[in-house]
Coordinates of C-alpha atoms in Angstrom, one line a residue:
X1 CA -15.4 -11.1 -27.5
X2 CA -18.4 -9.5 -25.9
X3 CA -21.9 -9.4 -27.4
X4 CA -23.2 -6.1 -26.1
X5 CA -22.3 -2.6 -25.3
X6 CA -22.9 -0.7 -22.0
X7 CA -24.4 2.7 -21.4
X8 CA -24.2 4.6 -18.1
X9 CA -27.2 7.0 -18.0
X10 CA -27.7 10.3 -16.3
X11 CA -24.7 10.4 -14.0
X12 CA -22.6 13.4 -13.0
X13 CA -19.4 13.0 -14.8
X14 CA -15.9 13.7 -13.4
X15 CA -13.4 13.1 -16.1
X16 CA -10.2 12.8 -14.0
X17 CA -8.9 16.1 -15.5
X18 CA -10.0 19.2 -13.6
X19 CA -13.0 19.9 -15.8
X20 CA -16.2 21.0 -14.0
X21 CA -18.6 18.1 -13.5
X22 CA -21.3 17.7 -16.1
X23 CA -24.4 15.6 -16.4
X24 CA -23.9 13.1 -19.2
X25 CA -24.3 9.5 -20.5
X26 CA -21.3 7.4 -21.2
X27 CA -21.5 4.8 -24.0
X28 CA -19.0 2.1 -24.0
X29 CA -18.0 0.2 -27.2
X30 CA -17.7 -3.6 -27.3
X31 CA -13.9 -3.2 -27.6
X32 CA -13.8 -1.8 -24.0
X33 CA -13.2 1.8 -24.9
X34 CA -15.4 4.9 -24.4
X35 CA -17.4 5.4 -27.6
X36 CA -19.3 8.6 -26.7
X37 CA -20.0 11.0 -23.9
X38 CA -23.1 13.2 -24.2
X39 CA -26.6 14.1 -23.1
X40 CA -29.4 11.6 -24.0
X41 CA -27.1 9.4 -26.1
X42 CA -28.8 6.9 -28.4
X43 CA -27.8 3.4 -27.5
X44 CA -28.3 0.0 -29.1
X45 CA -31.5 -1.8 -27.9
X46 CA -29.5 -4.6 -26.4
X47 CA -27.1 -2.3 -24.5
X48 CA -26.7 -3.0 -20.8
X49 CA -28.0 0.1 -19.0
X50 CA -26.5 1.3 -15.7
X51 CA -28.7 3.9 -14.1
X52 CA -26.4 6.5 -12.6
X53 CA -29.1 9.1 -11.6
X54 CA -27.9 11.0 -8.6
X55 CA -24.5 9.3 -8.9
X56 CA -20.9 10.4 -9.6
X57 CA -19.3 8.7 -12.6
X58 CA -15.5 8.8 -12.4
X59 CA -12.4 7.1 -13.9
X60 CA -11.4 4.0 -12.0
X61 CA -9.1 4.7 -9.0
X62 CA -5.4 3.9 -8.9
X63 CA -3.7 2.3 -5.9
X64 CA 0.0 2.8 -6.3
X65 CA 1.2 1.0 -3.1
X66 CA 0.0 -2.6 -2.8
X67 CA 1.6 -5.9 -1.9
X68 CA -0.7 -8.0 -4.0
X69 CA 2.2 -9.8 -5.6
X70 CA 1.4 -13.2 -3.9
X71 CA -2.4 -12.7 -3.5
X72 CA -3.0 -12.2 -7.2
X73 CA -1.6 -15.7 -7.9
X74 CA -4.2 -17.2 -5.5
X75 CA -7.2 -14.9 -6.0
X76 CA -6.6 -12.7 -9.1
X77 CA -9.9 -10.9 -8.9
X78 CA -8.4 -8.8 -6.0
X79 CA -12.0 -8.1 -5.2
X80 CA -11.3 -6.2 -1.9
X81 CA -9.8 -3.3 -4.0
X82 CA -12.0 -3.8 -7.1
X83 CA -15.3 -3.6 -5.2
X84 CA -14.3 -0.1 -4.0
X85 CA -13.6 1.2 -7.5
X86 CA -9.8 0.6 -7.6
X87 CA -9.2 -0.5 -11.2
X88 CA -5.4 -0.3 -11.3
X89 CA -3.0 -1.6 -8.7
X90 CA 0.8 -1.3 -8.4
X91 CA 2.8 -4.3 -7.2
X92 CA 6.5 -4.6 -6.5
X93 CA 6.6 -1.9 -3.7
X94 CA 9.1 -1.5 -0.9
X95 CA 11.9 -3.4 -2.6
X96 CA 9.9 -6.6 -2.6
X97 CA 8.7 -8.3 -5.8
X98 CA 8.4 -11.7 -7.4
X99 CA 10.2 -10.7 -10.7
X100 CA 13.0 -13.2 -10.4
X101 CA 14.4 -15.7 -7.9
X102 CA 13.9 -18.9 -5.9
X103 CA 10.6 -19.6 -4.2
X104 CA 12.2 -19.9 -0.7
X105 CA 14.2 -16.6 -1.1
X106 CA 11.0 -14.8 -2.4
X107 CA 8.9 -16.1 0.5
X108 CA 11.5 -15.3 3.2
X109 CA 11.9 -11.8 1.9
X110 CA 8.2 -11.0 1.4
X111 CA 6.0 -12.7 4.1
X112 CA 7.1 -11.4 7.5
X113 CA 7.5 -7.8 6.4
X114 CA 4.0 -7.8 4.9
X115 CA 2.2 -9.9 7.5
X116 CA 1.3 -12.6 4.9
X117 CA 1.3 -16.3 5.9
X118 CA 4.4 -18.0 4.6
X119 CA 3.0 -21.5 5.0
X120 CA 0.5 -20.6 2.2
X121 CA 2.7 -18.5 0.0
X122 CA 5.8 -20.7 -0.1
X123 CA 4.1 -23.9 -1.5
X124 CA 2.2 -21.7 -3.9
X125 CA 5.4 -20.1 -5.2
X126 CA 7.1 -23.6 -5.4
X127 CA 4.1 -24.6 -7.5
X128 CA 4.1 -21.8 -10.0
X129 CA 7.4 -20.0 -10.3
X130 CA 8.7 -21.0 -13.7
X131 CA 9.8 -17.5 -14.9
X132 CA 13.5 -16.9 -15.3
X133 CA 13.5 -13.0 -15.2
X134 CA 11.4 -9.9 -15.4
X135 CA 10.3 -10.3 -19.0
X136 CA 9.0 -13.8 -18.4
X137 CA 7.4 -12.6 -15.2
X138 CA 5.5 -9.9 -17.1
X139 CA 4.3 -12.6 -19.6
X140 CA 3.1 -14.6 -16.6
X141 CA 1.2 -11.6 -15.1
X142 CA -0.4 -10.9 -18.6
X143 CA -1.7 -14.5 -18.6
X144 CA -3.7 -14.2 -15.3
X145 CA -7.4 -13.6 -15.1
X146 CA -6.9 -10.3 -13.3
X147 CA -9.7 -8.2 -11.7
X148 CA -8.2 -4.8 -11.7
X149 CA -5.3 -3.8 -14.1
X150 CA -1.8 -4.4 -12.7
X151 CA 1.3 -2.3 -13.1
X152 CA 4.6 -3.5 -11.6
X153 CA 8.0 -2.6 -10.4
X154 CA 11.2 -4.7 -9.8
X155 CA 12.0 -4.9 -6.1
X156 CA 15.6 -4.1 -5.3
X157 CA 15.7 -6.8 -2.6
X158 CA 14.6 -9.3 -5.1
X159 CA 17.3 -8.3 -7.7
X160 CA 20.0 -8.2 -5.1
X161 CA 19.2 -11.7 -3.7
X162 CA 19.1 -13.1 -7.2
X163 CA 22.4 -11.6 -8.3
X164 CA 24.5 -11.8 -5.0
X165 CA 22.8 -14.9 -3.4
X166 CA 20.8 -14.4 -0.2
X167 CA 23.7 -14.7 2.2
X168 CA 25.9 -12.1 0.5
X169 CA 22.9 -9.8 -0.1
X170 CA 22.4 -9.6 3.7
X171 CA 26.0 -8.9 4.6
X172 CA 26.9 -5.3 5.4
X173 CA 30.5 -6.1 4.4
X174 CA 29.8 -7.2 0.9
X175 CA 29.9 -4.6 -1.9
X176 CA 28.7 -5.9 -5.3
X177 CA 31.4 -5.8 -7.9
X178 CA 31.1 -4.2 -11.3
X179 CA 29.8 -7.4 -12.9
X180 CA 27.1 -7.8 -10.2
X181 CA 26.0 -4.1 -10.5
X182 CA 25.8 -4.6 -14.3
X183 CA 23.7 -7.7 -13.8
X184 CA 21.3 -5.9 -11.5
X185 CA 21.1 -3.0 -13.8
X186 CA 20.4 -5.3 -16.8
X187 CA 17.4 -6.8 -14.8
X188 CA 16.1 -3.3 -14.2
X189 CA 16.4 -2.5 -18.0
X190 CA 14.9 -5.8 -19.0
X191 CA 11.9 -5.2 -16.7
X192 CA 11.3 -1.8 -18.1
X193 CA 11.6 -3.0 -21.7
X194 CA 8.9 -5.6 -20.8
X195 CA 6.7 -2.8 -19.3
X196 CA 7.6 -2.6 -15.6
X197 CA 7.6 1.0 -14.3
X198 CA 11.1 0.9 -12.7
X199 CA 12.3 -0.2 -9.3
X200 CA 11.5 0.1 -5.6
X201 CA 14.1 0.3 -2.8
X202 CA 13.7 0.1 1.0
X203 CA 16.3 1.7 3.3
X204 CA 14.3 1.0 6.5
X205 CA 15.9 -1.6 8.7
X206 CA 12.6 -2.3 10.6
X207 CA 11.4 -4.6 7.8
X208 CA 12.7 -8.0 8.7
X209 CA 13.4 -11.3 7.0
X210 CA 11.1 -14.3 7.7
X211 CA 11.8 -18.0 7.3
X212 CA 14.5 -19.9 9.3
X213 CA 17.8 -19.2 7.5
X214 CA 18.2 -15.4 7.9
X215 CA 15.3 -14.7 10.2
X216 CA 15.1 -11.1 11.7
X217 CA 17.8 -9.6 9.5
X218 CA 16.7 -6.5 7.6
X219 CA 15.7 -7.0 4.0
X220 CA 18.5 -7.1 1.3
X221 CA 17.8 -3.6 -0.1
X222 CA 18.8 -2.1 3.3
X223 CA 22.4 -3.4 2.9
X224 CA 23.1 -1.5 -0.3
X225 CA 25.1 1.8 -0.3
X226 CA 23.9 4.9 -2.1
X227 CA 26.3 4.3 -5.0
X228 CA 24.4 1.1 -5.7
X229 CA 21.0 2.8 -5.7
X230 CA 22.4 5.5 -7.9
X231 CA 23.8 3.0 -10.4
X232 CA 20.5 1.2 -10.6
X233 CA 18.5 4.3 -11.2
X234 CA 20.5 5.1 -14.4
X235 CA 18.3 2.8 -16.6
X236 CA 15.2 4.2 -14.8
X237 CA 16.1 7.7 -15.5
X238 CA 17.1 6.9 -19.1
X239 CA 13.7 5.2 -19.7
X240 CA 11.7 7.9 -17.8
X241 CA 10.5 5.3 -15.4
X242 CA 9.7 5.5 -11.7
X243 CA 11.9 5.1 -8.6
X244 CA 10.0 4.3 -5.4
X245 CA 12.0 4.8 -2.2
X246 CA 11.4 4.2 1.4
X247 CA 13.9 6.4 3.3
X248 CA 15.4 5.2 6.6
X249 CA 13.1 6.9 9.0
X250 CA 15.4 5.9 11.8
X251 CA 18.2 8.3 10.8
X252 CA 16.2 10.6 8.5
X253 CA 19.4 11.7 6.8
X254 CA 18.6 9.5 3.8
X255 CA 15.8 11.9 2.6
X256 CA 18.5 14.3 1.3
X257 CA 20.4 11.9 -0.9
X258 CA 17.2 10.5 -2.4
X259 CA 15.8 14.0 -3.1
X260 CA 19.2 14.8 -4.7
X261 CA 19.0 11.7 -7.0
X262 CA 15.7 13.1 -8.4
X263 CA 17.4 16.2 -9.8
X264 CA 18.1 16.2 -13.5
X265 CA 21.2 14.4 -14.9
X266 CA 21.7 14.6 -18.7
X267 CA 18.6 16.8 -18.8
X268 CA 16.2 14.3 -17.3
X269 CA 14.8 14.3 -13.7
X270 CA 14.2 10.9 -12.0
X271 CA 10.5 10.4 -11.2
X272 CA 10.8 9.6 -7.5
X273 CA 7.9 8.3 -5.4
X274 CA 8.8 8.6 -1.7
X275 CA 7.2 7.5 1.5
X276 CA 5.6 9.2 3.2
X277 CA 3.9 12.5 4.0
X278 CA 2.0 11.9 7.2
X279 CA 1.3 13.7 10.5
X280 CA 2.8 11.4 13.2
X281 CA 3.2 12.6 16.8
X282 CA 6.9 11.6 17.1
X283 CA 7.7 13.9 14.2
X284 CA 5.1 16.7 14.5
X285 CA 5.3 19.1 11.6
X286 CA 7.7 16.9 9.6
X287 CA 5.1 16.6 6.8
X288 CA 5.2 20.4 6.4
X289 CA 9.0 20.3 6.0
X290 CA 8.8 17.5 3.5
X291 CA 6.2 19.3 1.5
X292 CA 8.3 22.5 1.5
X293 CA 11.5 20.6 0.5
X294 CA 9.7 18.7 -2.3
X295 CA 8.3 22.0 -3.7
X296 CA 11.7 23.5 -3.6
X297 CA 13.4 20.6 -5.4
X298 CA 10.6 20.4 -8.0
X299 CA 10.3 24.1 -8.7
X300 CA 13.8 25.3 -8.3
X301 CA 16.0 22.3 -9.0
X302 CA 14.0 20.6 -11.7
X303 CA 13.5 17.4 -9.7
X304 CA 10.3 15.3 -10.0
X305 CA 9.6 14.0 -6.5
X306 CA 6.3 13.2 -4.9
X307 CA 5.5 11.9 -1.4
X308 CA 2.9 9.1 -1.1
X309 CA 0.2 10.1 1.4
X310 CA -2.7 8.3 2.9
X311 CA -5.9 10.4 2.9
X312 CA -7.2 8.9 6.1
X313 CA -6.2 8.5 9.7
X314 CA -3.4 5.8 9.9
X315 CA -5.0 3.4 12.3
X316 CA -3.8 -0.1 13.1
X317 CA -5.2 -3.1 14.8
X318 CA -2.8 -5.6 16.4
X319 CA -3.0 -9.2 17.7
X320 CA -0.4 -9.3 20.5
X321 CA 2.6 -7.5 19.1
X322 CA 2.1 -8.7 15.4
X323 CA 2.8 -5.3 14.0
X324 CA 5.8 -3.7 12.2
X325 CA 6.0 -0.9 14.7
X326 CA 7.5 -3.4 17.2
X327 CA 10.4 -3.9 14.8
X328 CA 11.5 -0.3 15.6
X329 CA 13.5 -1.5 18.6
X330 CA 15.5 -4.6 19.5
X331 CA 13.3 -6.0 22.2
X332 CA 10.3 -6.0 19.8
X333 CA 12.3 -7.8 17.1
X334 CA 13.5 -10.3 19.7
X335 CA 9.9 -11.2 20.6
X336 CA 8.7 -11.3 16.9
X337 CA 11.7 -13.5 16.1
X338 CA 9.9 -16.2 18.0
X339 CA 7.3 -17.7 15.7
X340 CA 5.9 -19.9 18.5
X341 CA 3.3 -17.7 20.3
X342 CA 3.7 -19.5 23.6
X343 CA 7.4 -19.0 23.6
X344 CA 6.9 -15.4 22.8
X345 CA 4.5 -15.0 25.7
X346 CA 7.0 -16.6 28.1
X347 CA 9.7 -14.2 26.9
X348 CA 7.4 -11.2 27.4
X349 CA 6.7 -12.3 31.0
X350 CA 10.4 -12.6 31.9
X351 CA 11.5 -9.8 34.3
X352 CA 14.9 -9.3 32.5
X353 CA 13.1 -9.0 29.2
X354 CA 10.5 -6.6 30.5
X355 CA 13.3 -4.4 31.9
X356 CA 15.0 -4.2 28.5
X357 CA 11.7 -3.6 26.7
X358 CA 10.9 -0.7 29.1
X359 CA 14.3 0.9 28.6
X360 CA 14.0 0.8 24.8
X361 CA 10.3 1.7 24.7
X362 CA 10.8 4.8 26.8
X363 CA 14.1 5.9 25.2
X364 CA 14.1 9.6 24.6
X365 CA 16.9 9.4 21.9
X366 CA 16.0 6.4 19.7
X367 CA 13.9 7.3 16.7
X368 CA 10.3 6.1 16.5
X369 CA 7.4 6.2 14.1
X370 CA 4.9 5.0 16.8
X371 CA 4.0 7.4 19.6
X372 CA 3.7 4.6 22.2
X373 CA 1.1 6.5 24.2
X374 CA -0.8 3.7 26.1
X375 CA -3.7 6.1 26.9
X376 CA -4.2 6.2 23.1
X377 CA -4.2 2.4 22.6
X378 CA -7.5 0.7 23.2
X379 CA -8.2 -3.0 23.8
X380 CA -10.6 -4.4 21.2
X381 CA -11.0 -7.9 22.5
X382 CA -9.4 -10.2 25.0
X383 CA -10.3 -13.5 26.7
X384 CA -11.1 -11.4 29.8
X385 CA -14.0 -9.5 28.2
X386 CA -14.0 -6.9 31.1
X387 CA -11.0 -5.4 29.3
X388 CA -12.8 -4.8 26.0
X389 CA -13.0 -1.2 25.0
X390 CA -10.6 0.2 27.6
X391 CA -7.2 1.7 27.0
X392 CA -4.1 0.1 28.6
X393 CA -3.7 3.2 30.7
X394 CA -7.3 2.8 32.1
X395 CA -6.7 -0.8 32.9
X396 CA -3.5 0.2 34.7
X397 CA -5.2 2.9 36.8
X398 CA -7.8 0.4 37.9
X399 CA -5.1 -2.1 38.9
X400 CA -3.0 0.6 40.5
X401 CA -0.1 -0.4 38.2
X402 CA 2.1 1.2 35.6
X403 CA 0.7 1.3 32.0
X404 CA 3.7 -0.3 30.4
X405 CA 3.9 -3.0 33.1
X406 CA 0.2 -3.6 32.4
X407 CA 0.7 -3.8 28.7
X408 CA 3.5 -6.3 29.1
X409 CA 1.6 -8.4 31.6
X410 CA -1.4 -8.6 29.3
X411 CA 0.9 -9.6 26.4
X412 CA 2.4 -12.3 28.5
X413 CA -1.0 -13.5 29.7
X414 CA -2.9 -13.5 26.4
X415 CA -0.4 -13.3 23.5
X416 CA -2.1 -13.0 20.2
X417 CA -5.6 -13.4 21.8
X418 CA -5.2 -9.7 22.9
X419 CA -6.4 -7.5 20.1
X420 CA -6.0 -3.7 20.4
X421 CA -6.3 -0.6 18.3
X422 CA -4.3 2.6 18.0
X423 CA -3.9 5.6 15.6
X424 CA -0.3 6.0 14.5
X425 CA -0.7 9.2 12.4
X426 CA -3.1 11.6 10.6
X427 CA -5.3 11.9 13.7
X428 CA -5.7 15.7 13.2
X429 CA -8.4 16.4 10.6
X430 CA -7.0 19.9 9.7
X431 CA -3.4 18.6 9.3
X432 CA -4.8 15.7 7.1
X433 CA -6.6 18.2 4.9
X434 CA -3.4 20.1 4.3
X435 CA -1.5 16.9 3.5
X436 CA -4.2 15.7 1.0
X437 CA -4.3 19.0 -0.8
X438 CA -0.5 19.5 -0.9
X439 CA 0.8 19.6 -4.5
X440 CA 3.7 17.2 -3.6
X441 CA 1.4 14.7 -2.0
X442 CA 0.4 11.7 -4.2
X443 CA -2.5 9.8 -2.8
X444 CA -1.5 6.2 -2.1
X445 CA 0.2 4.1 0.5
X446 CA -2.7 1.7 1.2
X447 CA -0.5 -1.4 1.6
X448 CA -3.4 -3.4 0.2
X449 CA -2.8 -7.1 0.4
X450 CA -0.3 -6.7 3.3
X451 CA -0.7 -6.5 7.1
X452 CA -3.9 -8.5 6.6
X453 CA -4.9 -8.4 10.3
X454 CA -3.6 -4.8 11.0
X455 CA -4.8 -2.4 8.4
X456 CA -7.8 -1.8 6.2
X457 CA -7.2 1.0 3.6
X458 CA -8.6 -0.8 0.5
X459 CA -11.4 1.8 0.1
X460 CA -9.2 4.9 0.7
X461 CA -10.5 6.7 -2.4
X462 CA -14.1 6.6 -1.0
X463 CA -12.9 7.8 2.4
X464 CA -11.1 10.7 0.7
X465 CA -14.2 11.6 -1.3
X466 CA -16.3 11.4 1.9
X467 CA -13.9 13.8 3.6
X468 CA -14.1 16.2 0.7
X469 CA -17.8 16.1 0.4
X470 CA -18.4 16.4 4.2
X471 CA -16.2 19.6 4.2
X472 CA -18.2 21.0 1.3
X473 CA -21.6 20.2 3.0
X474 CA -20.3 21.8 6.2
X475 CA -19.6 25.0 4.2
X476 CA -15.8 24.7 4.8
X477 CA -14.5 23.1 1.6
X478 CA -10.8 22.5 1.3
X479 CA -10.8 20.9 -2.2
X480 CA -13.4 20.5 -4.9
X481 CA -14.7 17.0 -5.8
X482 CA -13.1 17.3 -9.3
X483 CA -9.7 18.1 -7.6
X484 CA -10.2 15.0 -5.4
X485 CA -11.0 12.8 -8.3
X486 CA -8.0 14.2 -10.3
X487 CA -5.8 13.4 -7.3
X488 CA -7.1 9.8 -7.2
X489 CA -6.8 9.2 -10.9
X490 CA -5.1 11.2 -13.7
X491 CA -2.5 12.8 -11.3
X492 CA -1.2 9.4 -10.3
X493 CA -1.4 7.9 -13.8
X494 CA 0.5 10.7 -15.3
X495 CA 3.3 10.6 -12.7
X496 CA 3.7 6.8 -13.3
X497 CA 3.3 7.2 -17.1
X498 CA 0.5 4.7 -17.5
X499 CA -2.6 4.8 -19.7
X500 CA -5.2 5.1 -17.0
X501 CA -7.1 7.7 -14.8
X502 CA -9.1 9.5 -17.5
X503 CA -12.7 9.2 -18.6
X504 CA -12.6 10.3 -22.3
X505 CA -13.7 9.2 -25.7
X506 CA -11.3 6.6 -27.2
X507 CA -9.8 5.7 -23.8
X508 CA -10.1 2.4 -22.1
X509 CA -13.3 2.4 -20.0
X510 CA -12.2 1.9 -16.4
X511 CA -15.2 3.5 -14.7
X512 CA -16.7 3.8 -11.2
X513 CA -20.3 4.8 -10.4
X514 CA -20.6 6.2 -6.8
X515 CA -23.7 7.1 -4.9
X516 CA -22.5 10.3 -3.0
X517 CA -25.4 9.9 -0.5
X518 CA -23.7 6.7 0.6
X519 CA -20.4 8.4 1.3
X520 CA -21.5 8.0 4.9
X521 CA -20.2 6.3 8.0
X522 CA -20.4 3.0 6.3
X523 CA -17.1 3.7 4.5
X524 CA -15.4 3.8 7.9
X525 CA -16.8 0.6 9.3
X526 CA -14.3 -2.2 9.9
X527 CA -15.1 -5.8 9.3
X528 CA -13.2 -9.1 9.4
X529 CA -13.7 -11.3 6.3
X530 CA -12.3 -14.7 5.4
X531 CA -9.7 -14.5 2.6
X532 CA -10.2 -16.7 -0.4
X533 CA -7.4 -19.3 -0.7
X534 CA -5.7 -18.3 2.6
X535 CA -7.0 -21.1 4.9
X536 CA -9.1 -19.7 7.8
X537 CA -7.3 -16.3 7.8
X538 CA -9.6 -13.4 8.4
X539 CA -8.6 -10.2 6.7
X540 CA -9.4 -6.7 8.1
X541 CA -11.5 -4.7 5.6
X542 CA -13.7 -1.7 5.5
X543 CA -16.6 -2.7 3.2
X544 CA -19.4 -0.5 2.0
X545 CA -21.0 -2.1 -1.0
X546 CA -23.9 0.4 -1.1
X547 CA -21.5 3.2 -2.0
X548 CA -20.3 1.8 -5.3
X549 CA -23.1 1.1 -7.7
X550 CA -20.8 -0.3 -10.4
X551 CA -17.2 -0.9 -11.4
X552 CA -16.2 -1.4 -15.0
X553 CA -12.7 -2.6 -16.0
X554 CA -11.7 -2.5 -19.6
X555 CA -15.3 -1.7 -20.5
X556 CA -16.8 -4.7 -18.8
X557 CA -19.0 -4.6 -15.7
X558 CA -16.9 -6.3 -13.1
X559 CA -18.9 -5.4 -10.0
X560 CA -22.5 -4.2 -9.7
X561 CA -24.9 -3.8 -6.9
X562 CA -22.5 -5.4 -4.4
X563 CA -22.1 -8.5 -6.6
X564 CA -19.1 -9.5 -8.6
X565 CA -19.5 -10.6 -12.3
X566 CA -19.9 -14.3 -12.6
X567 CA -16.7 -14.8 -14.4
X568 CA -14.6 -12.3 -12.4
X569 CA -11.3 -14.0 -11.4
X570 CA -11.6 -16.6 -14.2
X571 CA -12.1 -14.6 -17.4
X572 CA -9.2 -12.7 -18.9
X573 CA -11.1 -9.7 -20.3
X574 CA -11.1 -7.5 -17.2
X575 CA -7.8 -6.3 -15.8
X576 CA -4.7 -6.2 -18.0
X577 CA -1.0 -5.7 -17.3
X578 CA -0.4 -2.1 -18.2
X579 CA 3.0 -1.2 -19.4
X580 CA 5.1 1.9 -18.7
X581 CA 4.3 4.7 -21.2
X582 CA 1.5 2.5 -22.6

């Protein structure tokens, strides 16, 4: 129990719906719900007062694409998201989850794809995995001292491995029989009955297995046929849950069948959350086509499909070639197959290998997500500090060499000590505005908790609000602040059918207090911070603790003035497991 109530005074309130902002106080009851909203509310003498003068008071944000499945076992406060106002996180994305299975299978499927150290995750899983299926896993999640709330999905790769065995699940020639399909389907149903939202699948062969046994094969979900996906969406459709799908970007034909699955059967559409609406140079304008197709399916054909979209430039830092974009082609996977960095450097210096790399890198026909423009890729740091801050193309010009030769030579010389930066998508501000405001775009895809050295999107809601506010201040608004807050809160909660995303009397008080004056360049600054419980690993983050005055989860002040609550990560009264339809 808690002794006292909390009152947030004099803020400008955005309720998560599309109501105009209003100046109001918010009184929070000791049961963690909003007791009253109004002007100059009376409050008990002992109430904790949060002064929100000049601030925006909004519902807590939702992050619907994270890979926190392993991290929340080690550091359940998930403070990198929580400190930025994210009060609900979704795990079990991309066909990957921990809902059922053997520790080694789970670690091999999860760690390489998501850039998470297997040598830390595997022993941890061996230590804790005692659940025998989705319902017991949900009980386990509910027992953790979470920071933000957690919602979850069953990962298709996880289910497939558990039912078929790892070896058969990774064999293109194996089709699950009726009994195996039934077993997978039962796991989906059991998960949903326990409160999981549904299931995620991944059709993209770039994501590769780690470990020793099946290293560098695509993940199990990739080996399924559409009949299998369709069969497993039946319980999701019946329970009005959510189907999250990563299409195969290599062939692009998979978009059609997935969209088609979203259309109503037996009078009910399948809520489909797809990746991704972004403005990437290799597929210029594709985001417009996706948006138009989604609108058509939703308005004319009764489908219920949304495309996850990142409201920021998609920028990536890379040590050597430790980055999923190098899994797009065989030569990249061959190098990443080698865990030993010295062996990898030797390979990358070999003339025969360099020839093969060049042929695949420059191929005009092979599909690509990364533009591979070396005049757009900049060295951040290298043992030779004279390289710092220069693009690979600039270094090549100075050496009188070819940019790709220069890139490969630097990789062979420095390996993972060569750190560089590139923007993969969403570089054009106008295109990004039209993506963010598109009705079919659902704001998400942060990949929080994954690609720990590559990406830093934990504070994407703040960066979106900065973009909206900057446009307004420049006299060229593209979206109102209340529309932006709605897109970051109730819009996402309603699609996923979870009780979150609104600031209203009687609702659970997940609340953020934001100083709009501090929606400044600090929200774009990148830092490296050591991760709790992950050895000496430094995670890439954007941190801006002056922007968020306070974060409340379940009515309790979890973060305030840049400082976590003393019992955050140990007490069980902050984040909860939130069930489907809850």
